Coordinates of C-alpha atoms in Angstrom, one line a residue:
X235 CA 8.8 5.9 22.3
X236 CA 5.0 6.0 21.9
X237 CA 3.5 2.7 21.5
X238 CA 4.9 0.9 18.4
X239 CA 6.2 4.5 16.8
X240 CA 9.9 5.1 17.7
X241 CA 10.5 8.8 18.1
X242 CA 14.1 8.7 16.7
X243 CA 16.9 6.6 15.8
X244 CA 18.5 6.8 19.5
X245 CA 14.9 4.4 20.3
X246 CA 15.6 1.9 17.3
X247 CA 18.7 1.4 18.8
X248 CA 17.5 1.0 22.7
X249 CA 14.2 -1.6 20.6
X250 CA 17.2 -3.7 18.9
X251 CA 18.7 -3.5 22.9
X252 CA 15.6 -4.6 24.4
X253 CA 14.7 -7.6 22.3
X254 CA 18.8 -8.3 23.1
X255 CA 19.0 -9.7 19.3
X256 CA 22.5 -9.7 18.1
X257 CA 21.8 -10.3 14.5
X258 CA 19.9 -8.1 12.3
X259 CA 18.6 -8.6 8.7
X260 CA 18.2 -5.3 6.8
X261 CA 15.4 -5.2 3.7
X262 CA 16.2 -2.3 1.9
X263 CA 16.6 -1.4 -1.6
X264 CA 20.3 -0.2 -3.2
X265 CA 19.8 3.2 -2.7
X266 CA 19.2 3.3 0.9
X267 CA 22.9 0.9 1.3
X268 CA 24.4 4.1 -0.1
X269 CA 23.1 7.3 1.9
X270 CA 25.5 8.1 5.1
X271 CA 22.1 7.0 7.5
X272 CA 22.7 3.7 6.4
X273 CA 26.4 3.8 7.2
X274 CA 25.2 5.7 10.6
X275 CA 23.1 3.5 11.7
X276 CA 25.4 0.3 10.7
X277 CA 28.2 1.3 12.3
X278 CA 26.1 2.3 15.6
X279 CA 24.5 -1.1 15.6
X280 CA 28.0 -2.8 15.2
X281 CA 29.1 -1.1 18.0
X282 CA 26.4 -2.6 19.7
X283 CA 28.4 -6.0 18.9
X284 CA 25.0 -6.9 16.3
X285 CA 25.6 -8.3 13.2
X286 CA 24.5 -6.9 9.8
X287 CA 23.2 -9.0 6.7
X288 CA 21.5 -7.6 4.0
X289 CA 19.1 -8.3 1.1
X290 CA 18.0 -6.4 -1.4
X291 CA 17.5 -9.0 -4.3
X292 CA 13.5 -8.2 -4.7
X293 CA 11.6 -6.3 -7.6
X294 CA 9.5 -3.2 -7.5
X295 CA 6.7 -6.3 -7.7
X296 CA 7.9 -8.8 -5.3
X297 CA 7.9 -12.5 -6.8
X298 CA 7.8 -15.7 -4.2
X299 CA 11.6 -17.0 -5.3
X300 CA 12.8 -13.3 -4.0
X301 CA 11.4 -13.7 -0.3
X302 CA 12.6 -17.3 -1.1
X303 CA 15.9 -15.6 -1.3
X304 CA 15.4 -13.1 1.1
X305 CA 14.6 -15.7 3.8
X306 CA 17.3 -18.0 2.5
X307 CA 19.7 -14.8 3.9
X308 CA 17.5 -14.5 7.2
X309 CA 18.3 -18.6 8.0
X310 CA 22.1 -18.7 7.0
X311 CA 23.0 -15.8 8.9
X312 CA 20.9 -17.0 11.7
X313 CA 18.8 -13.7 12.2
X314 CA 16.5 -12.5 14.8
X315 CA 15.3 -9.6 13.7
X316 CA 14.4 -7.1 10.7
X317 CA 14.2 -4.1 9.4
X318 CA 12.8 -3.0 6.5
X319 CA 13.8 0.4 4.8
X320 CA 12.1 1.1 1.7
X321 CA 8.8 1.5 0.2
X322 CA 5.8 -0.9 0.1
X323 CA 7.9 -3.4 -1.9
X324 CA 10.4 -3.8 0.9
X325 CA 8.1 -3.9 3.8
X326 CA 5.9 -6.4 2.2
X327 CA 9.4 -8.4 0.8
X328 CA 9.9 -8.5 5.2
X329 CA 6.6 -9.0 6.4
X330 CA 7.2 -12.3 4.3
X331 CA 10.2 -13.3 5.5
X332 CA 9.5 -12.9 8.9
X333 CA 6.0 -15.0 8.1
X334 CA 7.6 -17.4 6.1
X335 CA 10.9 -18.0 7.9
X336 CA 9.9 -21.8 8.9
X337 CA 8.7 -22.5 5.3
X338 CA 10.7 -24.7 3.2
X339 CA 11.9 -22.7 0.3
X340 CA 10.1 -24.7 -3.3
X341 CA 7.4 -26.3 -1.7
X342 CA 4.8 -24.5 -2.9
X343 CA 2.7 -21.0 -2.3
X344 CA -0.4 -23.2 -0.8
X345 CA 1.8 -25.6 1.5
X346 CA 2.9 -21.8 3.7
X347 CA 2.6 -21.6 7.6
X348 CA 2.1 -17.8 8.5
X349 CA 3.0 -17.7 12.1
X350 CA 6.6 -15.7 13.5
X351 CA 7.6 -13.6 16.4
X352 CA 10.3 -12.6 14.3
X353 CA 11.1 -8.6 15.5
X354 CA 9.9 -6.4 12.7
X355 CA 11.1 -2.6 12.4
X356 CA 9.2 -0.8 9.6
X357 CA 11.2 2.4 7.9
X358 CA 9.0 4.1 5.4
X359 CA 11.0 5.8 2.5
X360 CA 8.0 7.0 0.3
X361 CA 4.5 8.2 1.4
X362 CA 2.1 5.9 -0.4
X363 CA 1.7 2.2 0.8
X364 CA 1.2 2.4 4.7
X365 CA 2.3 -0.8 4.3
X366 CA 3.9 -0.3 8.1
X367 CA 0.3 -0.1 9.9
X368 CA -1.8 -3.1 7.9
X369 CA -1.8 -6.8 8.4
X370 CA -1.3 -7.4 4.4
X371 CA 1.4 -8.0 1.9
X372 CA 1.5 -8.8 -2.1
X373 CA 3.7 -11.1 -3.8
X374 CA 3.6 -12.5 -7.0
X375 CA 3.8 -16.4 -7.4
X376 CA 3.8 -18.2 -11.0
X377 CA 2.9 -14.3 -12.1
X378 CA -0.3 -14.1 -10.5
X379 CA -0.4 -11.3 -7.3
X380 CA -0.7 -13.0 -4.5
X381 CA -2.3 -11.4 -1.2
X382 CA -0.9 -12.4 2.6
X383 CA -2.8 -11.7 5.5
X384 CA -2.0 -12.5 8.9
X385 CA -1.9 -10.2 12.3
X386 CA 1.8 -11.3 12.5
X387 CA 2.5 -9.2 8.9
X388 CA 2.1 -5.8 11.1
X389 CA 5.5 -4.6 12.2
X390 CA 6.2 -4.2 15.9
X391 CA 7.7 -0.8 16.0
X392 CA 7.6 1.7 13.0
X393 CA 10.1 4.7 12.3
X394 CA 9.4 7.8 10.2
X395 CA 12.6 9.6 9.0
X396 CA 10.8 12.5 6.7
X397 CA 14.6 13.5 5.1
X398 CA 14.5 9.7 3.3
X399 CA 11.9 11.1 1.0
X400 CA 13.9 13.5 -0.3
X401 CA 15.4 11.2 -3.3
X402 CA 12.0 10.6 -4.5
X403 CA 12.1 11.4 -7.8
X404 CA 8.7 13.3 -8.9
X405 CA 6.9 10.4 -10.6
X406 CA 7.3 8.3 -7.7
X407 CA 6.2 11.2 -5.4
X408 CA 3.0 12.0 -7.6
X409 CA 2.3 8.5 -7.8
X410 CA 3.0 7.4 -4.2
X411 CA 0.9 10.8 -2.8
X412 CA -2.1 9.1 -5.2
X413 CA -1.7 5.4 -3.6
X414 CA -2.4 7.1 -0.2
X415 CA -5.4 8.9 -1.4
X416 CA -6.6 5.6 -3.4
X417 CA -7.1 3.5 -0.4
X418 CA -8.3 6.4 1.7
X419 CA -11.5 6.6 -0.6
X420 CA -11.6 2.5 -1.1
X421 CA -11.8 2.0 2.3
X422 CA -14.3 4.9 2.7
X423 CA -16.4 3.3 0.1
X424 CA -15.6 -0.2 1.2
X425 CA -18.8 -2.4 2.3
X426 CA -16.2 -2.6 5.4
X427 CA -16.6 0.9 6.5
X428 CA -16.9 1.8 9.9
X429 CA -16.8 5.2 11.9
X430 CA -13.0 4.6 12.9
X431 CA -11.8 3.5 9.4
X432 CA -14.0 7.0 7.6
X433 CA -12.2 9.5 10.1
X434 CA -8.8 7.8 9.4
X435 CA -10.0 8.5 5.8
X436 CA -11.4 12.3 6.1
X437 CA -7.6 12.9 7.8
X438 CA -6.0 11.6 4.6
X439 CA -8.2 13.9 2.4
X440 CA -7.4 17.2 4.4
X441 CA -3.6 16.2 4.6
X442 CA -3.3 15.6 1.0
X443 CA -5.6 18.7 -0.1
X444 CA -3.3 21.0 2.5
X445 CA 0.5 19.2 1.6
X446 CA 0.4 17.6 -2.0
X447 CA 2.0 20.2 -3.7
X448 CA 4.4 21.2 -0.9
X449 CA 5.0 17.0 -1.0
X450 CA 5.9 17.3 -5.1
X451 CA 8.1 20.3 -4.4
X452 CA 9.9 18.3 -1.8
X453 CA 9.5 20.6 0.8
X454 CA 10.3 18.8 4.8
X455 CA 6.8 19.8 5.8
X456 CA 5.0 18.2 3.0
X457 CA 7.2 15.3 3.4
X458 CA 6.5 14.7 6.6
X459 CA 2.4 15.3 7.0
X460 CA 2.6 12.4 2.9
X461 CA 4.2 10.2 5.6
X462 CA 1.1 10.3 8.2
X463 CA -1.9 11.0 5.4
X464 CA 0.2 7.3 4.2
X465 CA 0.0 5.8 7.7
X466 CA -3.8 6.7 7.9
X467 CA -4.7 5.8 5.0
X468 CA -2.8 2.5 5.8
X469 CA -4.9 2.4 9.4
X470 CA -8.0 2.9 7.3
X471 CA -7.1 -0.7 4.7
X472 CA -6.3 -2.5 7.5
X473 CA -10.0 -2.4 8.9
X474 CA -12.1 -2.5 5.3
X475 CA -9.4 -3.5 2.7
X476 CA -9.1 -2.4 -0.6
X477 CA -11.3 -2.7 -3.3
X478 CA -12.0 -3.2 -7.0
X479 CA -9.5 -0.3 -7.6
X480 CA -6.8 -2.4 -6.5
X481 CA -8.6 -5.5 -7.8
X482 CA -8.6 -4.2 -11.0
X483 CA -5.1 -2.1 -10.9
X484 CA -2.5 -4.5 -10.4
X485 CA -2.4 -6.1 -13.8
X486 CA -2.1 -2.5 -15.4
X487 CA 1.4 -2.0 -13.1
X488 CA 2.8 -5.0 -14.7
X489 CA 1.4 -5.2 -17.8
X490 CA 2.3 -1.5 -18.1
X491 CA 5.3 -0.6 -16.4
X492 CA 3.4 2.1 -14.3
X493 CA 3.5 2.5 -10.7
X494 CA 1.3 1.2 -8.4
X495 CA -0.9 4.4 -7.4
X496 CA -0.7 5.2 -10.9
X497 CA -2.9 2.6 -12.2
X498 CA -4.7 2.6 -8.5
X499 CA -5.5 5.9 -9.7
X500 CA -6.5 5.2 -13.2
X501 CA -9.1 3.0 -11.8
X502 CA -10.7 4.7 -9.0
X503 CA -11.2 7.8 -11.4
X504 CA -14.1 5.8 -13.3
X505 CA -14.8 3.8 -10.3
X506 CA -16.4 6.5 -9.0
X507 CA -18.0 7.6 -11.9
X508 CA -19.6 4.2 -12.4
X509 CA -21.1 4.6 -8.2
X510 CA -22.9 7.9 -9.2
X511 CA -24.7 6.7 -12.0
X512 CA -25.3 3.5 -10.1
X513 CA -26.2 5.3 -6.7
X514 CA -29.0 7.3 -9.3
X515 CA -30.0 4.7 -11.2
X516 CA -30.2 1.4 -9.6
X517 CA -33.1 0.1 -8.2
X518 CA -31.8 -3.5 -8.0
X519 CA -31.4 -4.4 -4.6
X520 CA -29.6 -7.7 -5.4
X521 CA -26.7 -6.0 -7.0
X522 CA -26.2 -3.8 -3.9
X523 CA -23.8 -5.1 -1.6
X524 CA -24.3 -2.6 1.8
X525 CA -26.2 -4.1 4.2
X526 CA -29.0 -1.4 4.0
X527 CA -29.0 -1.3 0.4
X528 CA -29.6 1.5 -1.7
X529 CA -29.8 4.6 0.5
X530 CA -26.5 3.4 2.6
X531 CA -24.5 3.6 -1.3
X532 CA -26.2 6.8 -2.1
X533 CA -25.4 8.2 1.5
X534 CA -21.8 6.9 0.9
X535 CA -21.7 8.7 -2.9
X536 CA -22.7 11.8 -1.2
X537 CA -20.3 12.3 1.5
X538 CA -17.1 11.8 -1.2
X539 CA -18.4 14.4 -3.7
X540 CA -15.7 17.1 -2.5
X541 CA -13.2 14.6 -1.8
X542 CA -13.6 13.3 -5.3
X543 CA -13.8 16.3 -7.2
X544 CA -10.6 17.2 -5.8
X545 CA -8.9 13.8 -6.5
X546 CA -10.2 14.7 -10.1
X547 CA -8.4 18.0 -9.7
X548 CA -5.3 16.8 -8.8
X549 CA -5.0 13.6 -11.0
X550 CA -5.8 16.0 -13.8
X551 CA -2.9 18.7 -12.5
X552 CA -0.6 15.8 -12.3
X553 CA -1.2 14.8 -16.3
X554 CA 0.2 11.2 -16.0
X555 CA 0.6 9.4 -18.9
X556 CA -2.4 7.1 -19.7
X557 CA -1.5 3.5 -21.0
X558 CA -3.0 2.2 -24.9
X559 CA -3.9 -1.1 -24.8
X560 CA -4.9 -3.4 -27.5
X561 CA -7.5 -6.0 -27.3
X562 CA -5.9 -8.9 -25.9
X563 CA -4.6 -7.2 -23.3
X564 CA -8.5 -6.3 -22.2
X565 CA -8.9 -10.5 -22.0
X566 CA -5.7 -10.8 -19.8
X567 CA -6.7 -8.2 -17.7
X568 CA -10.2 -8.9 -17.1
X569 CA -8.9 -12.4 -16.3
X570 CA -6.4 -10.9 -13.8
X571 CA -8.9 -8.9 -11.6
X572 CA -8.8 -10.8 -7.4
X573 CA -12.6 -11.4 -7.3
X574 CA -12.4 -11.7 -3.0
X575 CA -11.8 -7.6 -3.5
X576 CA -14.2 -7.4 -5.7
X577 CA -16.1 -8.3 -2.6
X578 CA -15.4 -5.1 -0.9
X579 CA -16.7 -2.7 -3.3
X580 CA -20.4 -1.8 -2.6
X581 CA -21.3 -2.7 -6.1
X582 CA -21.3 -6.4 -7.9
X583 CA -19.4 -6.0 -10.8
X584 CA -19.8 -8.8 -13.5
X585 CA -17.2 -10.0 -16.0
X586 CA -18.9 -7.4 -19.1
X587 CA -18.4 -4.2 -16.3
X588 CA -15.2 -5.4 -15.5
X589 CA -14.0 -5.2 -19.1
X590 CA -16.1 -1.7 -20.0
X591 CA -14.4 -0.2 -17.2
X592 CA -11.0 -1.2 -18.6
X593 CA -12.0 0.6 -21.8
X594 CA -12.9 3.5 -20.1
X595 CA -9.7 3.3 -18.1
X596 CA -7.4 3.0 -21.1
X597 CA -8.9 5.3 -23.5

């Protein structure tokens, strides 16, 4: 074991030892309750004289009465730790448990105490979120997303089994493979950005450009180098946070039906766009938002040209299915868009941008 990565299953099992907790909560979706690892690692745990619950009663966009639920599970069957198996969904449905564990279930998303030293094993099963290496979760409460932060949300130890991937059906893998490339280049164009978080982004742009297609043709390799361009990409968030791609693409997942790095995507295409002819055009300092102003954004622009045009490139080879909107649902989602990530992107964006930009996305 290296530091909070298990090397295999055999040093889950000696973690779950250590912290000599007998009863273990499992997050994980229905699929993963049916694959012989499951039943592996169950039985191996049981033999250890632990004690298994399990929830899987969340959403692919986790609402505040599931962790309710979820956390409901944790308390009856008197748990001390958890793992989560699953995507970014599951992980986040965790993180919340653990950080809501003491909260009284109905009182209200603005009454909630983050603090736990719940034990928290992260087990990726798609290549996207890196939800196992940031401080972050998303939930939705009274239908509005909902973003938790606290240092206590970052799993203590973190597993990658690269053969889980292999159910991923090919949407989810195209769509997953763009969510890690998404906040790559948000957090390399973030007014965050520092040295460490950019070379945790230029490593997920070589991974994906050299493994993407091996990753859609479900080859072990490419499974296995999506996992760690995710878990960089997810080192890179956790310094700068996201942007207004994400800002602006969670509406368009549940308005939509898409997934998330569809419509992460979707927006960070025209995104980019709108920082070149900014970057060349804009001699308004106030609307700037690096600290050195004008030459830091064009500076920025520059360095992501490749990147970019191959994003372009591959969003294009992947020929994903654009949304049609109607013009209500332009209101509703310029109303949805989390102005505090707005924040991070080097650009103010007012209400009338916000709503061109949706245009542009949905054509």
């Amino acid at each position: 074991m290296i530091g909070r990565y298990l090397e295999n299953i055999d040093a889950l099992f000696n973690y779950v030892k250590d912290v000599n907790c007998e009863k273990i909560l499992f997050v994980c979706g229905s699929s993963f309750k049916n694959q012989d690892l499951f039943f592996n690692i169950k039985d191996k745990l049981e033999e250890m004289e632990c004690r298994i619950s399990i929830f899987s009663g969340y959403s692919a966009n986790p609402k505040y009465e599931e962790v309710c639920a979820g956390i409901k599970v944790f308390n009856d069957n008197q748990c001390g730790i958890i793992i989560a198996v699953g995507g970014g969904s599951a992980i986040d449905v965790a993180k919340c448990i653990k950080a809501f564990a003491n909260h009284p279930c109905g009182a209200g998303f603005a009454s909630i105490q983050i603090e736990s030293d719940v034990p928290l094993i992260a087990i990726p099963t798609t290549a996207g979120s890196g939800s196992e290496e940031t401080r972050f979760a998303v939930l939705y409460y009274d239908g509005e997303k909902r973003s938790v932060e606290s240092n206590c949300l970052l799993p203590d130890r973190v597993l990658f089994l690269p053969e889980l991937l292999d159910s991923l059906p090919i949407y989810q893998r195209k769509a997953t493979a763009l969510d890690a490339y998404c906040h790559a280049i948000e957090s390399y164009w973030s007014v965050g950005a520092s040295e460490e978080s950019k070379e945790y982004s230029k490593r997920v742009f070589k991974l994906i450009r050299q493994y993407w297609k091996q990753y859609l043709d479900n080859h072990p390799e490419g499974n296995e180098k999506m996992l760690l361009a995710a878990n960089y990409a997810g080192k890179a968030i956790n310094i700068t946070k996201t942007t207004a791609g994400h800002a602006m693409c969670y509406k368009l997942t549940s308005l939509y039906g898409i997934a998330h790095g569809h419509a992460a995507a979707l927006c960070v295409s025209k995104l980019w766009h709108y920082l070149i002819n900014y970057a060349g055009r804009c001699t308004d300092y106030d609307r700037i938002q690096y600290k050195h102003g004008i030459d830091d954004l064009k500076k920025n622009v520059e360095e992501l040209k490749e990147t970019m045009t191959y994003f372009q490139f591959i969003l294009a080879e992947m020929n994903l299915e654009n949304p049609r909107a109607d013009e209500v649902d332009y209101l509703i989602l310029e109303a949805s868009v989390n102005i505090e990530r707005l924040k991070n992107f080097p650009i103010k964006l007012d209400t009338l941008e916000i709503n061109n930009l949706y245009h542009e996305i949905l054509e």
